[in-house]
Amino acid sequence: MAPSLAAAAMKITIAVDGPYQVTGSTPLQRATIVANAAGDSVDWRIDATLPARRAYQLCRCGQSATKPFCDGSHERIGFDGTETASHAAYEEQAGLIAGPTVALADAESLCAFARFCDRDGNVWNTVAEVDEPRRAAFEHQVGQCPSGRLTSYDKASGEASEPALAPAIALVADPAQGVAGPLWVVGGIALVGADGRSYPIRNRVTLCRCGASRNKPFCDGSHASDAVRFQE
């Protein structure tokens, strides 16, 4: 996607075995995954916007005493932040499931386990049932996926349905799992790897901040694993 004028001034640069270096006065928020009584993820809630900074460094190793900001702990613990994620375009990574009116693209390696996809029978099953009356609800559900693993496409035109998201970084809280989640980066903010290569600009991505992902810099759900149980 082409970045908006606001996003064009913002950038996240990954330091070698170090933090995310954020520039361009990028808004920093706190967001919570809202669950229903059954424990299904149903909505997002923006809880707060932190005081604006022109530039800041966000912890990537998960060990900072001043989370979400870096305090240099990556040097003390010998953090290995080697990036292993693909730089390929989303369309090259995603498989496609076609329904009557929409197609569901799925790049499984990007999953951050936010679980919006699971409710109402899960999107992989319901895409086959999506007619025009159900289409808006389906596209909304797919658009709630923070990592952008899932995208809904109009079957006739091939155009993607994306939520309108202003450029920001959100610190995710996941009360249903009892953990803190990834960095939710929205609105087309540029992401540059430690080797200087840019990742494709997307409307929704999630970045690891527990230090344990096997798909760095992206979240793979390790923050909720029994071995990590990441807290801020």
Short mmCIF file of the C-alpha atoms (twelve columns), coordinates in Angstrom:
data_MODEL
# 
_entry.id   MODEL 
# 
loop_
_atom_site.group_PDB 
_atom_site.id 
_atom_site.type_symbol 
_atom_site.label_atom_id 
_atom_site.label_alt_id 
_atom_site.label_comp_id 
_atom_site.label_asym_id 
_atom_site.label_seq_id 
_atom_site.Cartn_x 
_atom_site.Cartn_y 
_atom_site.Cartn_z 
_atom_site.pdbx_PDB_model_num 
ATOM 1   C CA . MET A 1   0.000   0.000   0.000  1 
ATOM 2   C CA . ALA A 2   1.078   3.605   -0.546 1 
ATOM 3   C CA . PRO A 3   1.566   5.425   2.760  1 
ATOM 4   C CA . SER A 4   -0.641  8.391   3.600  1 
ATOM 5   C CA . LEU A 5   0.892   11.837  3.931  1 
ATOM 6   C CA . ALA A 6   0.881   11.404  7.715  1 
ATOM 7   C CA . ALA A 7   2.506   7.963   7.595  1 
ATOM 8   C CA . ALA A 8   5.127   9.047   5.067  1 
ATOM 9   C CA . ALA A 9   6.971   11.007  7.773  1 
ATOM 10  C CA . MET A 10  6.984   8.082   10.199 1 
ATOM 11  C CA . LYS A 11  9.424   5.187   10.310 1 
ATOM 12  C CA . ILE A 12  10.415  2.241   12.494 1 
ATOM 13  C CA . THR A 13  14.045  1.198   12.139 1 
ATOM 14  C CA . ILE A 14  15.241  -1.996  13.803 1 
ATOM 15  C CA . ALA A 15  18.589  -1.767  15.586 1 
ATOM 16  C CA . VAL A 16  20.969  -4.721  15.357 1 
ATOM 17  C CA . ASP A 17  20.086  -6.906  18.382 1 
ATOM 18  C CA . GLY A 18  18.482  -3.805  19.831 1 
ATOM 19  C CA . PRO A 19  15.266  -1.807  20.007 1 
ATOM 20  C CA . TYR A 20  12.765  -0.439  17.523 1 
ATOM 21  C CA . GLN A 21  13.831  3.129   16.746 1 
ATOM 22  C CA . VAL A 22  10.697  5.141   16.027 1 
ATOM 23  C CA . THR A 23  10.829  8.532   14.305 1 
ATOM 24  C CA . GLY A 24  8.387   11.030  12.825 1 
ATOM 25  C CA . SER A 25  6.290   11.811  15.932 1 
ATOM 26  C CA . THR A 26  4.464   8.504   15.611 1 
ATOM 27  C CA . PRO A 27  1.487   8.287   18.011 1 
ATOM 28  C CA . LEU A 28  1.881   5.631   20.732 1 
ATOM 29  C CA . GLN A 29  -1.285  4.151   22.205 1 
ATOM 30  C CA . ARG A 30  -2.528  1.430   24.508 1 
ATOM 31  C CA . ALA A 31  -5.076  -0.974  23.031 1 
ATOM 32  C CA . THR A 32  -6.985  -3.853  24.607 1 
ATOM 33  C CA . ILE A 33  -8.456  -6.943  22.969 1 
ATOM 34  C CA . VAL A 34  -12.049 -7.029  24.222 1 
ATOM 35  C CA . ALA A 35  -13.541 -10.494 24.748 1 
ATOM 36  C CA . ASN A 36  -17.121 -11.602 25.293 1 
ATOM 37  C CA . ALA A 37  -18.369 -13.901 28.057 1 
ATOM 38  C CA . ALA A 38  -17.314 -16.939 26.042 1 
ATOM 39  C CA . GLY A 39  -13.758 -15.609 25.747 1 
ATOM 40  C CA . ASP A 40  -14.021 -14.782 22.042 1 
ATOM 41  C CA . SER A 41  -12.194 -11.687 20.801 1 
ATOM 42  C CA . VAL A 42  -14.910 -9.289  19.633 1 
ATOM 43  C CA . ASP A 43  -13.520 -5.752  19.557 1 
ATOM 44  C CA . TRP A 44  -10.609 -3.393  20.057 1 
ATOM 45  C CA . ARG A 45  -10.561 -0.678  22.713 1 
ATOM 46  C CA . ILE A 46  -8.087  2.203   22.612 1 
ATOM 47  C CA . ASP A 47  -7.400  2.960   26.266 1 
ATOM 48  C CA . ALA A 48  -4.901  5.793   26.108 1 
ATOM 49  C CA . THR A 49  -2.560  7.790   23.934 1 
ATOM 50  C CA . LEU A 50  0.848   8.310   25.514 1 
ATOM 51  C CA . PRO A 51  2.485   11.756  25.524 1 
ATOM 52  C CA . ALA A 52  3.836   12.593  22.081 1 
ATOM 53  C CA . ARG A 53  7.548   12.216  21.351 1 
ATOM 54  C CA . ARG A 54  9.313   13.107  18.111 1 
ATOM 55  C CA . ALA A 55  11.496  10.003  18.444 1 
ATOM 56  C CA . TYR A 56  11.660  7.096   20.879 1 
ATOM 57  C CA . GLN A 57  12.997  3.554   21.251 1 
ATOM 58  C CA . LEU A 58  10.701  0.635   22.040 1 
ATOM 59  C CA . CYS A 59  11.992  -2.464  23.798 1 
ATOM 60  C CA . ARG A 60  12.364  -5.506  21.544 1 
ATOM 61  C CA . CYS A 61  14.054  -7.961  23.928 1 
ATOM 62  C CA . GLY A 62  11.228  -8.006  26.483 1 
ATOM 63  C CA . GLN A 63  13.518  -7.346  29.458 1 
ATOM 64  C CA . SER A 64  13.481  -3.569  29.838 1 
ATOM 65  C CA . ALA A 65  12.602  -2.217  33.283 1 
ATOM 66  C CA . THR A 66  11.060  0.828   31.618 1 
ATOM 67  C CA . LYS A 67  8.699   -0.925  29.173 1 
ATOM 68  C CA . PRO A 68  7.549   -0.108  26.621 1 
ATOM 69  C CA . PHE A 69  10.736  1.892   26.190 1 
ATOM 70  C CA . CYS A 70  14.250  0.509   25.849 1 
ATOM 71  C CA . ASP A 71  16.625  0.774   28.803 1 
ATOM 72  C CA . GLY A 72  19.597  -1.014  27.245 1 
ATOM 73  C CA . SER A 73  18.734  -4.441  28.682 1 
ATOM 74  C CA . HIS A 74  19.319  -6.029  25.274 1 
ATOM 75  C CA . GLU A 75  23.053  -5.433  25.772 1 
ATOM 76  C CA . ARG A 76  23.065  -6.858  29.296 1 
ATOM 77  C CA . ILE A 77  21.293  -10.101 28.321 1 
ATOM 78  C CA . GLY A 78  23.015  -10.553 24.967 1 
ATOM 79  C CA . PHE A 79  19.740  -10.396 23.045 1 
ATOM 80  C CA . ASP A 80  19.750  -12.097 19.653 1 
ATOM 81  C CA . GLY A 81  17.356  -10.080 17.520 1 
ATOM 82  C CA . THR A 82  18.169  -11.763 14.224 1 
ATOM 83  C CA . GLU A 83  15.331  -11.221 11.783 1 
ATOM 84  C CA . THR A 84  14.009  -14.367 10.139 1 
ATOM 85  C CA . ALA A 85  10.764  -13.115 8.580  1 
ATOM 86  C CA . SER A 86  10.264  -12.990 4.836  1 
ATOM 87  C CA . HIS A 87  10.566  -9.698  2.951  1 
ATOM 88  C CA . ALA A 88  8.258   -11.000 0.226  1 
ATOM 89  C CA . ALA A 89  5.057   -9.160  -0.598 1 
ATOM 90  C CA . TYR A 90  1.989   -10.274 1.318  1 
ATOM 91  C CA . GLU A 91  0.380   -11.586 -1.855 1 
ATOM 92  C CA . GLU A 92  3.337   -13.913 -2.382 1 
ATOM 93  C CA . GLN A 93  3.078   -15.320 1.145  1 
ATOM 94  C CA . ALA A 94  -0.681  -15.771 1.357  1 
ATOM 95  C CA . GLY A 95  -2.871  -18.645 0.268  1 
ATOM 96  C CA . LEU A 96  -6.388  -17.940 -0.996 1 
ATOM 97  C CA . ILE A 97  -9.776  -19.425 -0.086 1 
ATOM 98  C CA . ALA A 98  -12.592 -18.388 -2.429 1 
ATOM 99  C CA . GLY A 99  -16.212 -17.929 -1.375 1 
ATOM 100 C CA . PRO A 100 -19.275 -16.823 -3.361 1 
ATOM 101 C CA . THR A 101 -18.597 -13.076 -3.061 1 
ATOM 102 C CA . VAL A 102 -15.231 -12.705 -1.310 1 
ATOM 103 C CA . ALA A 103 -11.887 -14.446 -1.150 1 
ATOM 104 C CA . LEU A 104 -9.903  -14.845 2.066  1 
ATOM 105 C CA . ALA A 105 -6.128  -14.445 1.857  1 
ATOM 106 C CA . ASP A 106 -4.135  -16.067 4.647  1 
ATOM 107 C CA . ALA A 107 -0.416  -15.616 5.368  1 
ATOM 108 C CA . GLU A 108 -0.201  -18.009 8.310  1 
ATOM 109 C CA . SER A 109 3.346   -17.123 9.374  1 
ATOM 110 C CA . LEU A 110 2.162   -13.623 10.373 1 
ATOM 111 C CA . CYS A 111 -0.327  -14.866 12.979 1 
ATOM 112 C CA . ALA A 112 -0.197  -13.061 16.345 1 
ATOM 113 C CA . PHE A 113 -2.949  -15.215 17.933 1 
ATOM 114 C CA . ALA A 114 -5.373  -12.387 18.655 1 
ATOM 115 C CA . ARG A 115 -8.238  -14.855 17.926 1 
ATOM 116 C CA . PHE A 116 -10.714 -12.517 16.197 1 
ATOM 117 C CA . CYS A 117 -10.795 -15.083 13.398 1 
ATOM 118 C CA . ASP A 118 -12.168 -17.847 15.632 1 
ATOM 119 C CA . ARG A 119 -15.574 -16.498 16.564 1 
ATOM 120 C CA . ASP A 120 -18.808 -17.354 14.737 1 
ATOM 121 C CA . GLY A 121 -17.472 -20.607 13.354 1 
ATOM 122 C CA . ASN A 122 -14.129 -19.092 12.238 1 
ATOM 123 C CA . VAL A 123 -13.457 -17.228 9.025  1 
ATOM 124 C CA . TRP A 124 -11.934 -20.173 7.142  1 
ATOM 125 C CA . ASN A 125 -15.292 -21.932 7.321  1 
ATOM 126 C CA . THR A 126 -17.612 -18.953 6.994  1 
ATOM 127 C CA . VAL A 127 -15.984 -17.505 3.868  1 
ATOM 128 C CA . ALA A 128 -17.861 -20.191 1.922  1 
ATOM 129 C CA . GLU A 129 -21.160 -18.826 3.265  1 
ATOM 130 C CA . VAL A 130 -20.599 -15.095 2.736  1 
ATOM 131 C CA . ASP A 131 -23.353 -13.611 0.608  1 
ATOM 132 C CA . GLU A 132 -24.062 -9.883  0.269  1 
ATOM 133 C CA . PRO A 133 -26.095 -9.586  3.510  1 
ATOM 134 C CA . ARG A 134 -23.241 -11.148 5.510  1 
ATOM 135 C CA . ARG A 135 -20.402 -9.487  3.677  1 
ATOM 136 C CA . ALA A 136 -19.925 -6.368  5.806  1 
ATOM 137 C CA . ALA A 137 -19.755 -8.395  9.020  1 
ATOM 138 C CA . PHE A 138 -17.243 -10.802 7.494  1 
ATOM 139 C CA . GLU A 139 -15.010 -8.021  6.180  1 
ATOM 140 C CA . HIS A 140 -15.139 -6.298  9.572  1 
ATOM 141 C CA . GLN A 141 -14.111 -9.483  11.364 1 
ATOM 142 C CA . VAL A 142 -11.210 -10.115 8.994  1 
ATOM 143 C CA . GLY A 143 -10.115 -6.479  9.335  1 
ATOM 144 C CA . GLN A 144 -9.872  -6.883  13.124 1 
ATOM 145 C CA . CYS A 145 -6.899  -9.232  12.653 1 
ATOM 146 C CA . PRO A 146 -4.055  -7.020  13.967 1 
ATOM 147 C CA . SER A 147 -1.200  -8.784  12.202 1 
ATOM 148 C CA . GLY A 148 -2.714  -8.560  8.754  1 
ATOM 149 C CA . ARG A 149 -2.415  -12.335 8.424  1 
ATOM 150 C CA . LEU A 150 -5.928  -12.272 6.995  1 
ATOM 151 C CA . THR A 151 -7.287  -10.048 4.247  1 
ATOM 152 C CA . SER A 152 -10.666 -10.097 2.531  1 
ATOM 153 C CA . TYR A 153 -10.795 -9.481  -1.220 1 
ATOM 154 C CA . ASP A 154 -13.756 -8.716  -3.438 1 
ATOM 155 C CA . LYS A 155 -14.024 -11.774 -5.659 1 
ATOM 156 C CA . ALA A 156 -15.100 -9.850  -8.756 1 
ATOM 157 C CA . SER A 157 -12.668 -6.929  -8.661 1 
ATOM 158 C CA . GLY A 158 -9.816  -8.424  -6.638 1 
ATOM 159 C CA . GLU A 159 -9.730  -5.308  -4.435 1 
ATOM 160 C CA . ALA A 160 -8.818  -5.740  -0.771 1 
ATOM 161 C CA . SER A 161 -11.135 -4.606  2.005  1 
ATOM 162 C CA . GLU A 162 -9.053  -2.792  4.615  1 
ATOM 163 C CA . PRO A 163 -10.180 -0.873  7.715  1 
ATOM 164 C CA . ALA A 164 -9.387  2.834   7.806  1 
ATOM 165 C CA . LEU A 165 -6.627  3.099   10.409 1 
ATOM 166 C CA . ALA A 166 -4.737  6.281   11.253 1 
ATOM 167 C CA . PRO A 167 -0.961  5.772   11.545 1 
ATOM 168 C CA . ALA A 168 -0.017  4.718   15.089 1 
ATOM 169 C CA . ILE A 169 1.692   2.100   17.217 1 
ATOM 170 C CA . ALA A 170 -0.408  0.408   19.898 1 
ATOM 171 C CA . LEU A 171 0.788   -1.565  22.917 1 
ATOM 172 C CA . VAL A 172 -1.576  -4.516  23.003 1 
ATOM 173 C CA . ALA A 173 -3.090  -5.908  26.201 1 
ATOM 174 C CA . ASP A 174 -4.816  -9.300  26.082 1 
ATOM 175 C CA . PRO A 175 -6.748  -9.775  29.357 1 
ATOM 176 C CA . ALA A 176 -8.433  -12.975 28.187 1 
ATOM 177 C CA . GLN A 177 -4.992  -14.593 27.973 1 
ATOM 178 C CA . GLY A 178 -3.589  -12.687 30.948 1 
ATOM 179 C CA . VAL A 179 -0.643  -11.326 28.968 1 
ATOM 180 C CA . ALA A 180 0.660   -8.262  27.192 1 
ATOM 181 C CA . GLY A 181 0.663   -8.638  23.440 1 
ATOM 182 C CA . PRO A 182 2.723   -7.296  20.550 1 
ATOM 183 C CA . LEU A 183 3.192   -3.867  19.068 1 
ATOM 184 C CA . TRP A 184 0.275   -3.259  16.717 1 
ATOM 185 C CA . VAL A 185 1.497   -1.019  13.906 1 
ATOM 186 C CA . VAL A 186 -1.247  0.453   11.752 1 
ATOM 187 C CA . GLY A 187 -1.759  2.921   8.943  1 
ATOM 188 C CA . GLY A 188 1.134   2.151   6.621  1 
ATOM 189 C CA . ILE A 189 4.194   3.053   8.694  1 
ATOM 190 C CA . ALA A 190 7.507   2.086   7.070  1 
ATOM 191 C CA . LEU A 191 9.507   -0.712  8.727  1 
ATOM 192 C CA . VAL A 192 13.228  -1.014  8.011  1 
ATOM 193 C CA . GLY A 193 15.234  -4.047  9.078  1 
ATOM 194 C CA . ALA A 194 18.600  -4.027  10.812 1 
ATOM 195 C CA . ASP A 195 20.257  -4.794  7.476  1 
ATOM 196 C CA . GLY A 196 18.720  -1.701  5.874  1 
ATOM 197 C CA . ARG A 197 16.141  -3.587  3.835  1 
ATOM 198 C CA . SER A 198 12.556  -2.370  4.027  1 
ATOM 199 C CA . TYR A 199 9.631   -4.659  4.650  1 
ATOM 200 C CA . PRO A 200 6.518   -4.192  2.504  1 
ATOM 201 C CA . ILE A 201 4.418   -1.320  3.817  1 
ATOM 202 C CA . ARG A 202 1.084   -2.602  5.118  1 
ATOM 203 C CA . ASN A 203 -1.964  -1.282  6.896  1 
ATOM 204 C CA . ARG A 204 -1.723  -3.817  9.755  1 
ATOM 205 C CA . VAL A 205 1.314   -5.592  11.211 1 
ATOM 206 C CA . THR A 206 2.295   -6.847  14.669 1 
ATOM 207 C CA . LEU A 207 5.867   -6.641  15.936 1 
ATOM 208 C CA . CYS A 208 7.332   -8.867  18.635 1 
ATOM 209 C CA . ARG A 209 8.146   -7.165  21.939 1 
ATOM 210 C CA . CYS A 210 8.603   -10.216 24.177 1 
ATOM 211 C CA . GLY A 211 11.851  -11.175 22.412 1 
ATOM 212 C CA . ALA A 212 10.785  -14.793 21.836 1 
ATOM 213 C CA . SER A 213 9.225   -14.785 18.363 1 
ATOM 214 C CA . ARG A 214 10.680  -17.204 15.845 1 
ATOM 215 C CA . ASN A 215 9.530   -14.906 13.030 1 
ATOM 216 C CA . LYS A 216 11.255  -11.685 14.071 1 
ATOM 217 C CA . PRO A 217 10.543  -8.861  13.758 1 
ATOM 218 C CA . PHE A 218 6.913   -10.016 13.573 1 
ATOM 219 C CA . CYS A 219 4.932   -11.523 16.433 1 
ATOM 220 C CA . ASP A 220 4.219   -15.263 16.296 1 
ATOM 221 C CA . GLY A 221 2.162   -15.498 19.494 1 
ATOM 222 C CA . SER A 222 5.080   -16.535 21.712 1 
ATOM 223 C CA . HIS A 223 4.135   -13.843 24.256 1 
ATOM 224 C CA . ALA A 224 1.218   -16.051 25.373 1 
ATOM 225 C CA . SER A 225 3.173   -19.311 25.548 1 
ATOM 226 C CA . ASP A 226 3.708   -21.049 28.884 1 
ATOM 227 C CA . ALA A 227 7.435   -20.435 28.554 1 
ATOM 228 C CA . VAL A 228 7.049   -16.658 28.202 1 
ATOM 229 C CA . ARG A 229 3.747   -15.261 29.587 1 
ATOM 230 C CA . PHE A 230 4.903   -11.761 28.689 1 
ATOM 231 C CA . GLN A 231 3.948   -8.899  30.989 1 
ATOM 232 C CA . GLU A 232 4.608   -5.231  30.721 1 
# 
